[in-house]
Short mmCIF file of C-alpha atoms in Angstrom, two decimals:
data_model
loop_
_atom_site.label_atom_id
_atom_site.label_comp_id
_atom_site.label_asym_id
_atom_site.label_seq_id
_atom_site.Cartn_x
_atom_site.Cartn_y
_atom_site.Cartn_z
CA MET A 29 -144.40 -2.63 26.95
CA SER A 30 -145.12 -4.00 23.44
CA LYS A 31 -143.78 -7.43 22.58
CA VAL A 32 -142.29 -8.32 19.21
CA VAL A 33 -140.56 -11.36 17.76
CA VAL A 34 -137.61 -10.40 15.56
CA GLY A 35 -136.41 -12.73 12.85
CA LEU A 36 -132.62 -13.00 13.20
CA SER A 37 -130.52 -14.35 10.33
CA GLY A 38 -127.19 -13.44 11.92
CA GLY A 39 -126.61 -10.50 9.59
CA VAL A 40 -126.15 -6.85 10.45
CA ASP A 41 -129.61 -5.78 9.26
CA SER A 42 -131.68 -8.14 11.39
CA SER A 43 -129.31 -7.63 14.34
CA THR A 44 -129.71 -3.87 14.14
CA ALA A 45 -133.49 -4.17 13.78
CA ALA A 46 -133.60 -6.17 17.01
CA ALA A 47 -131.29 -3.74 18.84
CA LEU A 48 -133.24 -0.72 17.62
CA LEU A 49 -136.57 -2.10 18.82
CA HIS A 50 -134.98 -3.19 22.10
CA HIS A 51 -133.67 0.33 22.73
CA GLN A 52 -137.05 1.79 21.78
CA GLY A 53 -138.59 -0.10 24.66
CA TYR A 54 -140.03 -3.16 22.98
CA GLU A 55 -139.86 -6.50 24.73
CA VAL A 56 -137.92 -8.34 22.03
CA VAL A 57 -137.70 -12.07 21.46
CA GLY A 58 -135.22 -13.36 18.88
CA LEU A 59 -136.25 -16.08 16.45
CA THR A 60 -133.97 -17.86 13.98
CA LEU A 61 -135.19 -20.31 11.35
CA TRP A 62 -132.89 -23.26 10.74
CA LEU A 63 -133.20 -23.55 6.97
CA MET A 64 -130.26 -25.74 5.98
CA LYS A 65 -126.78 -26.77 6.94
CA GLY A 66 -123.73 -24.98 5.60
CA LYS A 67 -122.12 -21.57 5.50
CA GLY A 68 -124.03 -18.35 5.04
CA GLN A 69 -126.16 -16.04 7.14
CA CYS A 70 -129.19 -18.35 7.07
CA CYS A 71 -127.23 -21.45 8.02
CA SER A 72 -125.03 -22.66 10.87
CA GLU A 73 -122.85 -19.55 10.91
CA GLY A 74 -125.92 -17.31 11.00
CA MET A 75 -127.49 -19.17 13.91
CA VAL A 76 -124.36 -18.76 15.99
CA ASP A 77 -124.17 -15.01 15.31
CA ALA A 78 -127.90 -14.62 15.99
CA ALA A 79 -127.51 -16.38 19.34
CA TYR A 80 -124.60 -14.09 20.21
CA ILE A 81 -126.67 -10.99 19.38
CA CYS A 82 -129.47 -12.17 21.66
CA GLU A 83 -126.94 -12.71 24.44
CA GLN A 84 -125.59 -9.19 23.87
CA LEU A 85 -129.07 -7.68 24.07
CA GLY A 86 -130.16 -9.89 26.95
CA ILE A 87 -133.20 -11.24 25.10
CA PRO A 88 -134.54 -14.80 24.65
CA HIS A 89 -133.58 -16.68 21.50
CA HIS A 90 -135.66 -19.38 19.83
CA ILE A 91 -134.52 -21.61 16.98
CA VAL A 92 -137.14 -23.31 14.83
CA ASP A 93 -136.23 -26.26 12.62
CA SER A 94 -137.62 -25.17 9.24
CA ARG A 95 -135.48 -27.43 7.07
CA GLU A 96 -138.38 -29.55 5.81
CA LEU A 97 -140.39 -26.44 4.96
CA PHE A 98 -137.39 -24.94 3.15
CA GLN A 99 -136.80 -28.18 1.26
CA THR A 100 -140.40 -28.31 0.03
CA HIS A 101 -141.03 -24.65 -0.77
CA ILE A 102 -137.57 -23.61 -1.97
CA VAL A 103 -135.27 -26.49 -2.90
CA ASP A 104 -137.96 -28.61 -4.58
CA TYR A 105 -139.49 -25.46 -6.10
CA LEU A 106 -136.19 -24.48 -7.69
CA VAL A 107 -135.36 -27.98 -8.91
CA ASP A 108 -138.81 -28.44 -10.45
CA GLY A 109 -138.65 -25.00 -12.07
CA TYR A 110 -135.22 -25.35 -13.63
CA SER A 111 -136.12 -28.87 -14.81
CA ALA A 112 -139.13 -27.36 -16.59
CA GLY A 113 -137.00 -24.75 -18.33
CA ILE A 114 -137.89 -21.73 -16.19
CA THR A 115 -135.79 -19.62 -13.82
CA PRO A 116 -137.65 -19.46 -10.49
CA LEU A 117 -137.26 -16.57 -8.05
CA PRO A 118 -137.00 -18.22 -4.62
CA CYS A 119 -136.89 -15.10 -2.41
CA SER A 120 -140.52 -13.98 -2.71
CA GLN A 121 -141.67 -17.59 -2.27
CA CYS A 122 -139.43 -17.97 0.77
CA ASN A 123 -140.61 -14.75 2.39
CA ARG A 124 -144.27 -15.71 2.38
CA ALA A 125 -144.22 -19.50 2.74
CA VAL A 126 -141.08 -20.12 4.80
CA LYS A 127 -140.31 -16.96 6.76
CA PHE A 128 -143.10 -14.46 7.45
CA GLY A 129 -146.04 -16.87 7.61
CA PRO A 130 -144.44 -19.50 9.85
CA MET A 131 -142.73 -16.84 11.99
CA LEU A 132 -146.00 -15.04 12.70
CA ASP A 133 -147.75 -18.36 13.38
CA TYR A 134 -145.00 -19.36 15.82
CA ALA A 135 -145.11 -15.97 17.54
CA ARG A 136 -148.87 -16.17 18.01
CA GLU A 137 -149.27 -19.85 18.84
CA GLN A 138 -146.12 -20.58 20.85
CA LEU A 139 -145.24 -17.22 22.40
CA GLY A 140 -148.55 -15.36 22.57
CA ILE A 141 -147.07 -12.43 20.63
CA ASP A 142 -149.00 -10.94 17.72
CA ARG A 143 -146.23 -9.03 15.96
CA ILE A 144 -142.98 -9.88 14.18
CA ALA A 145 -140.18 -7.74 12.76
CA THR A 146 -137.37 -8.28 10.28
CA GLY A 147 -134.39 -6.37 8.93
CA HIS A 148 -135.90 -5.91 5.47
CA TYR A 149 -135.70 -2.52 3.80
CA ALA A 150 -139.34 -1.71 3.08
CA ARG A 151 -142.21 0.21 4.69
CA ILE A 152 -145.75 -0.63 5.74
CA ASP A 153 -148.55 1.93 6.02
CA TYR A 154 -152.26 1.67 6.68
CA ASP A 155 -154.76 3.24 4.29
CA GLU A 156 -157.84 4.12 6.34
CA LYS A 157 -159.91 5.00 3.28
CA GLY A 158 -159.32 1.65 1.66
CA ASP A 159 -159.10 -0.18 5.00
CA ARG A 160 -155.97 -1.90 3.78
CA TYR A 161 -152.33 -2.24 4.78
CA GLN A 162 -149.95 -1.04 2.10
CA LEU A 163 -146.41 -2.08 1.18
CA LYS A 164 -144.03 0.69 0.11
CA ARG A 165 -140.46 1.06 -1.04
CA ALA A 166 -137.80 1.76 1.59
CA VAL A 167 -136.34 5.24 1.99
CA ASP A 168 -132.99 3.81 0.88
CA LEU A 169 -133.79 2.97 -2.74
CA ASN A 170 -130.42 1.26 -3.19
CA LYS A 171 -131.40 -1.29 -0.54
CA ASP A 172 -135.16 -1.42 -1.16
CA GLN A 173 -136.45 -5.01 -0.91
CA SER A 174 -140.14 -4.42 -1.58
CA TYR A 175 -139.79 -6.32 -4.88
CA PHE A 176 -139.28 -9.55 -2.92
CA LEU A 177 -142.18 -8.84 -0.55
CA TYR A 178 -145.03 -8.32 -3.03
CA ASP A 179 -146.59 -11.69 -2.12
CA LEU A 180 -147.24 -10.85 1.54
CA THR A 181 -150.87 -11.03 2.66
CA GLN A 182 -152.85 -8.40 4.52
CA ASP A 183 -152.60 -10.48 7.70
CA LEU A 184 -148.81 -10.62 7.41
CA LEU A 185 -148.50 -6.89 6.74
CA ALA A 186 -150.75 -6.14 9.72
CA GLY A 187 -148.51 -8.20 11.99
CA THR A 188 -145.09 -7.05 10.72
CA LEU A 189 -142.68 -4.22 11.51
CA PHE A 190 -139.81 -3.07 9.29
CA PRO A 191 -137.63 -0.96 11.63
CA LEU A 192 -135.09 -0.21 8.88
CA GLY A 193 -137.56 1.00 6.27
CA GLU A 194 -136.97 4.65 7.12
CA VAL A 195 -133.16 4.56 7.41
CA LEU A 196 -130.21 4.34 5.05
CA LYS A 197 -127.87 1.36 5.02
CA THR A 198 -125.03 3.61 6.19
CA GLU A 199 -127.16 4.54 9.21
CA THR A 200 -127.77 0.86 9.92
CA ARG A 201 -124.02 0.28 10.12
CA GLN A 202 -123.64 3.32 12.35
CA MET A 203 -126.34 2.08 14.72
CA ALA A 204 -124.80 -1.39 14.80
CA ASN A 205 -121.49 0.12 15.86
CA GLN A 206 -123.22 2.41 18.34
CA TYR A 207 -124.88 -0.63 19.95
CA GLU A 208 -121.54 -2.49 19.74
CA LEU A 209 -123.11 -5.41 17.94
CA LYS A 210 -120.89 -8.34 17.00
CA THR A 211 -122.27 -8.20 13.46
CA ALA A 212 -121.59 -4.47 12.94
CA ASP A 213 -118.80 -5.07 10.43
CA LYS A 214 -120.02 -8.41 9.09
CA PRO A 215 -119.82 -8.50 5.28
CA GLU A 216 -123.13 -8.23 3.51
CA SER A 217 -124.63 -11.25 1.81
CA GLN A 218 -124.08 -10.85 -1.93
CA ASP A 219 -126.13 -13.71 -3.31
CA LEU A 220 -128.90 -16.20 -2.69
CA CYS A 221 -128.40 -18.31 0.42
CA LEU A 222 -128.30 -21.48 -1.70
CA VAL A 223 -125.60 -19.97 -3.89
CA GLU A 224 -123.57 -18.94 -0.84
CA ALA A 225 -123.88 -22.42 0.63
CA ASN A 226 -123.03 -24.28 -2.60
CA GLY A 227 -120.64 -21.92 -4.35
CA SER A 228 -122.86 -21.29 -7.38
CA MET A 229 -126.40 -21.90 -8.57
CA GLN A 230 -125.07 -24.41 -11.11
CA ALA A 231 -123.31 -26.38 -8.36
CA PHE A 232 -126.52 -26.44 -6.33
CA LEU A 233 -128.64 -27.58 -9.29
CA ASP A 234 -126.12 -30.23 -10.35
CA LYS A 235 -126.63 -31.89 -6.95
CA TYR A 236 -130.30 -32.48 -7.78
CA ILE A 237 -130.61 -32.52 -11.57
CA THR A 238 -128.82 -34.98 -13.84
CA GLY A 239 -127.80 -33.12 -16.97
CA LYS A 240 -129.18 -34.49 -20.23
CA LYS A 241 -127.51 -33.52 -23.47
CA GLY A 242 -129.62 -31.82 -26.09
CA ASP A 243 -129.59 -29.45 -29.03
CA ILE A 244 -129.00 -25.73 -29.07
CA ILE A 245 -131.06 -24.43 -31.97
CA ASP A 246 -131.82 -21.06 -33.54
CA THR A 247 -135.30 -19.60 -33.93
CA LYS A 248 -135.71 -21.42 -37.25
CA GLY A 249 -134.95 -24.79 -35.71
CA ARG A 250 -131.41 -25.20 -37.07
CA VAL A 251 -129.02 -27.05 -34.75
CA LEU A 252 -126.05 -24.86 -33.74
CA GLY A 253 -124.51 -26.96 -30.98
CA GLN A 254 -125.10 -29.10 -27.91
CA HIS A 255 -125.88 -28.36 -24.29
CA GLU A 256 -125.26 -30.42 -21.14
CA GLY A 257 -128.61 -29.69 -19.50
CA ILE A 258 -131.33 -27.04 -19.87
CA HIS A 259 -131.03 -26.12 -16.19
CA HIS A 260 -127.75 -24.35 -16.98
CA TYR A 261 -129.52 -21.72 -19.11
CA THR A 262 -131.86 -18.77 -18.62
CA ILE A 263 -133.63 -16.31 -20.91
CA GLY A 264 -131.40 -13.43 -22.02
CA GLN A 265 -128.17 -15.35 -21.32
CA ARG A 266 -125.33 -14.51 -23.70
CA LYS A 267 -122.17 -15.92 -22.12
CA GLY A 268 -121.36 -19.60 -21.69
CA LEU A 269 -123.42 -20.85 -24.62
CA GLY A 270 -120.54 -22.87 -26.03
CA ILE A 271 -121.31 -21.98 -29.63
CA SER A 272 -119.72 -19.54 -32.07
CA ALA A 273 -121.57 -17.17 -34.39
CA PRO A 274 -120.71 -14.04 -36.38
CA ASN A 275 -123.14 -12.00 -34.25
CA PRO A 276 -123.97 -12.16 -30.52
CA LEU A 277 -126.58 -14.78 -29.64
CA TYR A 278 -128.86 -14.88 -26.61
CA VAL A 279 -131.05 -17.54 -25.06
CA VAL A 280 -134.60 -16.66 -26.18
CA GLY A 281 -136.42 -19.83 -25.20
CA ILE A 282 -136.07 -23.16 -23.40
CA ASP A 283 -138.16 -26.10 -24.59
CA ALA A 284 -138.11 -28.65 -21.77
CA GLY A 285 -140.31 -31.09 -23.71
CA ARG A 286 -137.81 -31.30 -26.57
CA ASN A 287 -134.80 -30.71 -24.29
CA GLN A 288 -133.73 -27.80 -26.48
CA VAL A 289 -132.21 -24.39 -25.82
CA ILE A 290 -133.29 -21.80 -28.40
CA VAL A 291 -130.98 -18.90 -29.24
CA GLY A 292 -131.36 -15.82 -31.39
CA ASP A 293 -130.23 -12.24 -31.84
CA ARG A 294 -131.05 -9.58 -29.28
CA GLU A 295 -134.23 -8.61 -31.09
CA SER A 296 -135.49 -12.17 -30.63
CA ALA A 297 -135.19 -11.77 -26.85
CA VAL A 298 -137.34 -8.64 -26.79
CA GLN A 299 -141.06 -8.80 -25.97
CA THR A 300 -143.88 -6.26 -25.83
CA GLU A 301 -146.20 -8.24 -23.55
CA CYS A 302 -146.40 -11.23 -21.23
CA THR A 303 -148.84 -12.93 -18.91
CA ILE A 304 -148.45 -13.12 -15.15
CA LYS A 305 -149.85 -15.87 -12.93
CA ARG A 306 -150.27 -16.24 -9.14
CA VAL A 307 -150.96 -12.51 -8.84
CA ASN A 308 -151.17 -10.92 -5.40
CA TRP A 309 -152.66 -7.43 -5.15
CA VAL A 310 -150.84 -6.49 -1.99
CA SER A 311 -151.77 -2.84 -1.40
CA ILE A 312 -155.02 -2.37 -3.32
CA SER A 313 -158.12 -4.39 -4.03
CA PRO A 314 -157.95 -6.34 -7.31
CA PRO A 315 -159.11 -4.06 -10.14
CA ASN A 316 -161.65 -5.20 -12.73
CA THR A 317 -160.37 -2.91 -15.48
CA PRO A 318 -156.89 -2.16 -16.89
CA ILE A 319 -154.62 0.18 -14.95
CA ARG A 320 -151.61 2.21 -15.94
CA THR A 321 -148.55 1.81 -13.75
CA GLN A 322 -144.85 0.91 -13.76
CA VAL A 323 -143.35 -2.56 -13.50
CA GLN A 324 -140.06 -4.17 -12.56
CA ILE A 325 -139.32 -7.55 -14.11
CA ARG A 326 -136.12 -8.01 -12.09
CA TYR A 327 -134.93 -6.81 -8.71
CA ARG A 328 -132.43 -4.33 -10.14
CA SER A 329 -134.30 -3.38 -13.31
CA LEU A 330 -135.67 0.13 -13.73
CA PRO A 331 -139.46 0.51 -13.52
CA GLN A 332 -141.03 0.56 -16.97
CA PRO A 333 -144.42 2.04 -17.96
CA VAL A 334 -146.99 -0.69 -18.51
CA THR A 335 -150.68 -1.41 -18.81
CA VAL A 336 -151.86 -4.14 -16.44
CA ILE A 337 -154.93 -5.95 -17.76
CA PRO A 338 -156.79 -8.33 -15.41
CA ILE A 339 -157.61 -11.70 -16.97
CA ASN A 340 -160.96 -12.71 -15.52
CA PRO A 341 -161.95 -16.39 -15.65
CA PRO A 342 -165.17 -17.31 -17.45
CA GLU A 343 -168.28 -16.82 -15.36
CA GLY A 344 -168.75 -19.74 -13.01
CA ALA A 345 -165.26 -21.15 -13.64
CA GLU A 346 -163.01 -21.95 -10.68
CA ILE A 347 -159.51 -20.51 -10.51
CA ASP A 348 -156.75 -23.12 -10.74
CA PRO A 349 -154.83 -22.80 -7.43
CA LYS A 350 -151.56 -23.54 -9.23
CA ILE A 351 -152.12 -20.57 -11.52
CA GLY A 352 -154.17 -18.25 -9.34
CA SER A 353 -155.28 -14.85 -10.56
CA CYS A 354 -153.69 -13.70 -13.80
CA VAL A 355 -153.00 -10.45 -15.62
CA LYS A 356 -151.52 -9.46 -18.95
CA LEU A 357 -148.75 -6.86 -19.07
CA ILE A 358 -148.45 -4.68 -22.17
CA PHE A 359 -145.26 -2.62 -22.15
CA ASP A 360 -144.98 0.85 -23.66
CA GLU A 361 -141.58 -0.14 -25.03
CA PRO A 362 -140.23 -3.63 -25.85
CA ILE A 363 -138.46 -5.28 -22.91
CA PHE A 364 -135.37 -7.48 -23.18
CA GLY A 365 -135.03 -10.80 -21.39
CA ILE A 366 -138.47 -11.32 -19.85
CA THR A 367 -137.81 -14.51 -17.91
CA PRO A 368 -140.42 -17.14 -16.99
CA GLY A 369 -140.37 -17.91 -13.28
CA GLN A 370 -139.15 -14.48 -12.23
CA ALA A 371 -141.39 -11.92 -10.54
CA ALA A 372 -143.02 -8.93 -12.16
CA VAL A 373 -143.92 -6.29 -9.56
CA TRP A 374 -145.87 -3.15 -10.38
CA TYR A 375 -145.68 0.16 -8.52
CA ASP A 376 -147.41 3.50 -8.23
CA GLY A 377 -144.45 5.62 -7.14
CA ASP A 378 -143.32 4.07 -3.85
CA LEU A 379 -146.50 2.04 -3.44
CA VAL A 380 -146.36 -1.67 -4.34
CA LEU A 381 -149.65 -2.40 -6.07
CA GLY A 382 -149.11 -6.07 -6.76
CA GLY A 383 -147.02 -8.69 -8.46
CA GLY A 384 -146.86 -12.23 -9.73
CA ILE A 385 -144.83 -14.83 -11.60
CA ILE A 386 -143.92 -14.35 -15.26
CA ASP A 387 -145.50 -17.05 -17.43
CA ILE A 388 -144.49 -16.56 -21.04
CA GLN A 389 -143.81 -18.71 -24.08
CA ILE A 390 -141.48 -17.47 -26.80
CA PRO A 391 -142.87 -18.41 -30.24
CA ILE A 392 -140.38 -20.49 -32.20
CA ASN A 393 -140.60 -20.96 -35.96
CA ARG A 394 -140.04 -24.70 -36.48
CA GLU A 395 -140.81 -24.78 -40.18
#
């Protein structure tokens, strides 16, 4: 009988994944990461529901205190990012550094089990020709979470199961009811765990960042108004600017050094290229020449045709670990609201080729 450690958040997806594997004959062990205090599936409420599910299934349940890890890799990461004028994406960072990596380490080192599973909607295949594990979109494209998983390593893919990758969300609910799980009708999480726990991202950030007033300027440097802190703004934002203008204005840049928010018309927020840092080629070996593919710059954005150009460091130069491998993206059509700190993930059909963090500077005319 194969053993597997299932990450349980207390939601219906992870609960059903555990029940499905249990009924398939796996020897299942439940594992919940204690990330922070408060409401939400990843917090106190989630741990209670996860424990109840394990009791229902008659399986062991382990709780690991991961609060310090979450503080360092997610809370501090977000605070530092917003303070620097970018909009970080915590989920991909959390999956690799807080969840999958530590979970697999705990399973191997503490339980002697070499495989973990989660309730994520994605698929993993093995390419014998390339001798590489591959990450693919889920069958249910409306629930596909591969965008947030691009940063997983080959070791993590080799040791992970996604039991829900081949099913629809409606089927997950049906199975949860069939197994009479307590979480079968539990409402789905609609936002980031930190947002759920704090009420809004702004409320969370205001706990850590002291707002500093500054200028809102246009792309020519003219002052249009005042802001209460750059961490309240993101590229492409239109509402809540607190300024009036005859035509719609959007945030097109954030200058943390000058404590300024730059606004312009929609055309000013459109770009034809950007650079990507901390690139992970998840399903293929890193290419040395440009490739044609499709890219998503947000979780819910439609894939757009793009040329991915590797940026190779000078011969003999060491790669800065904070930046990692880099590529340039050149879009076939201009893209609105490319946001520094968010992830760009490129696909070949269902196959996730790679991804990284958007690192872009909007040129501002200060003459």
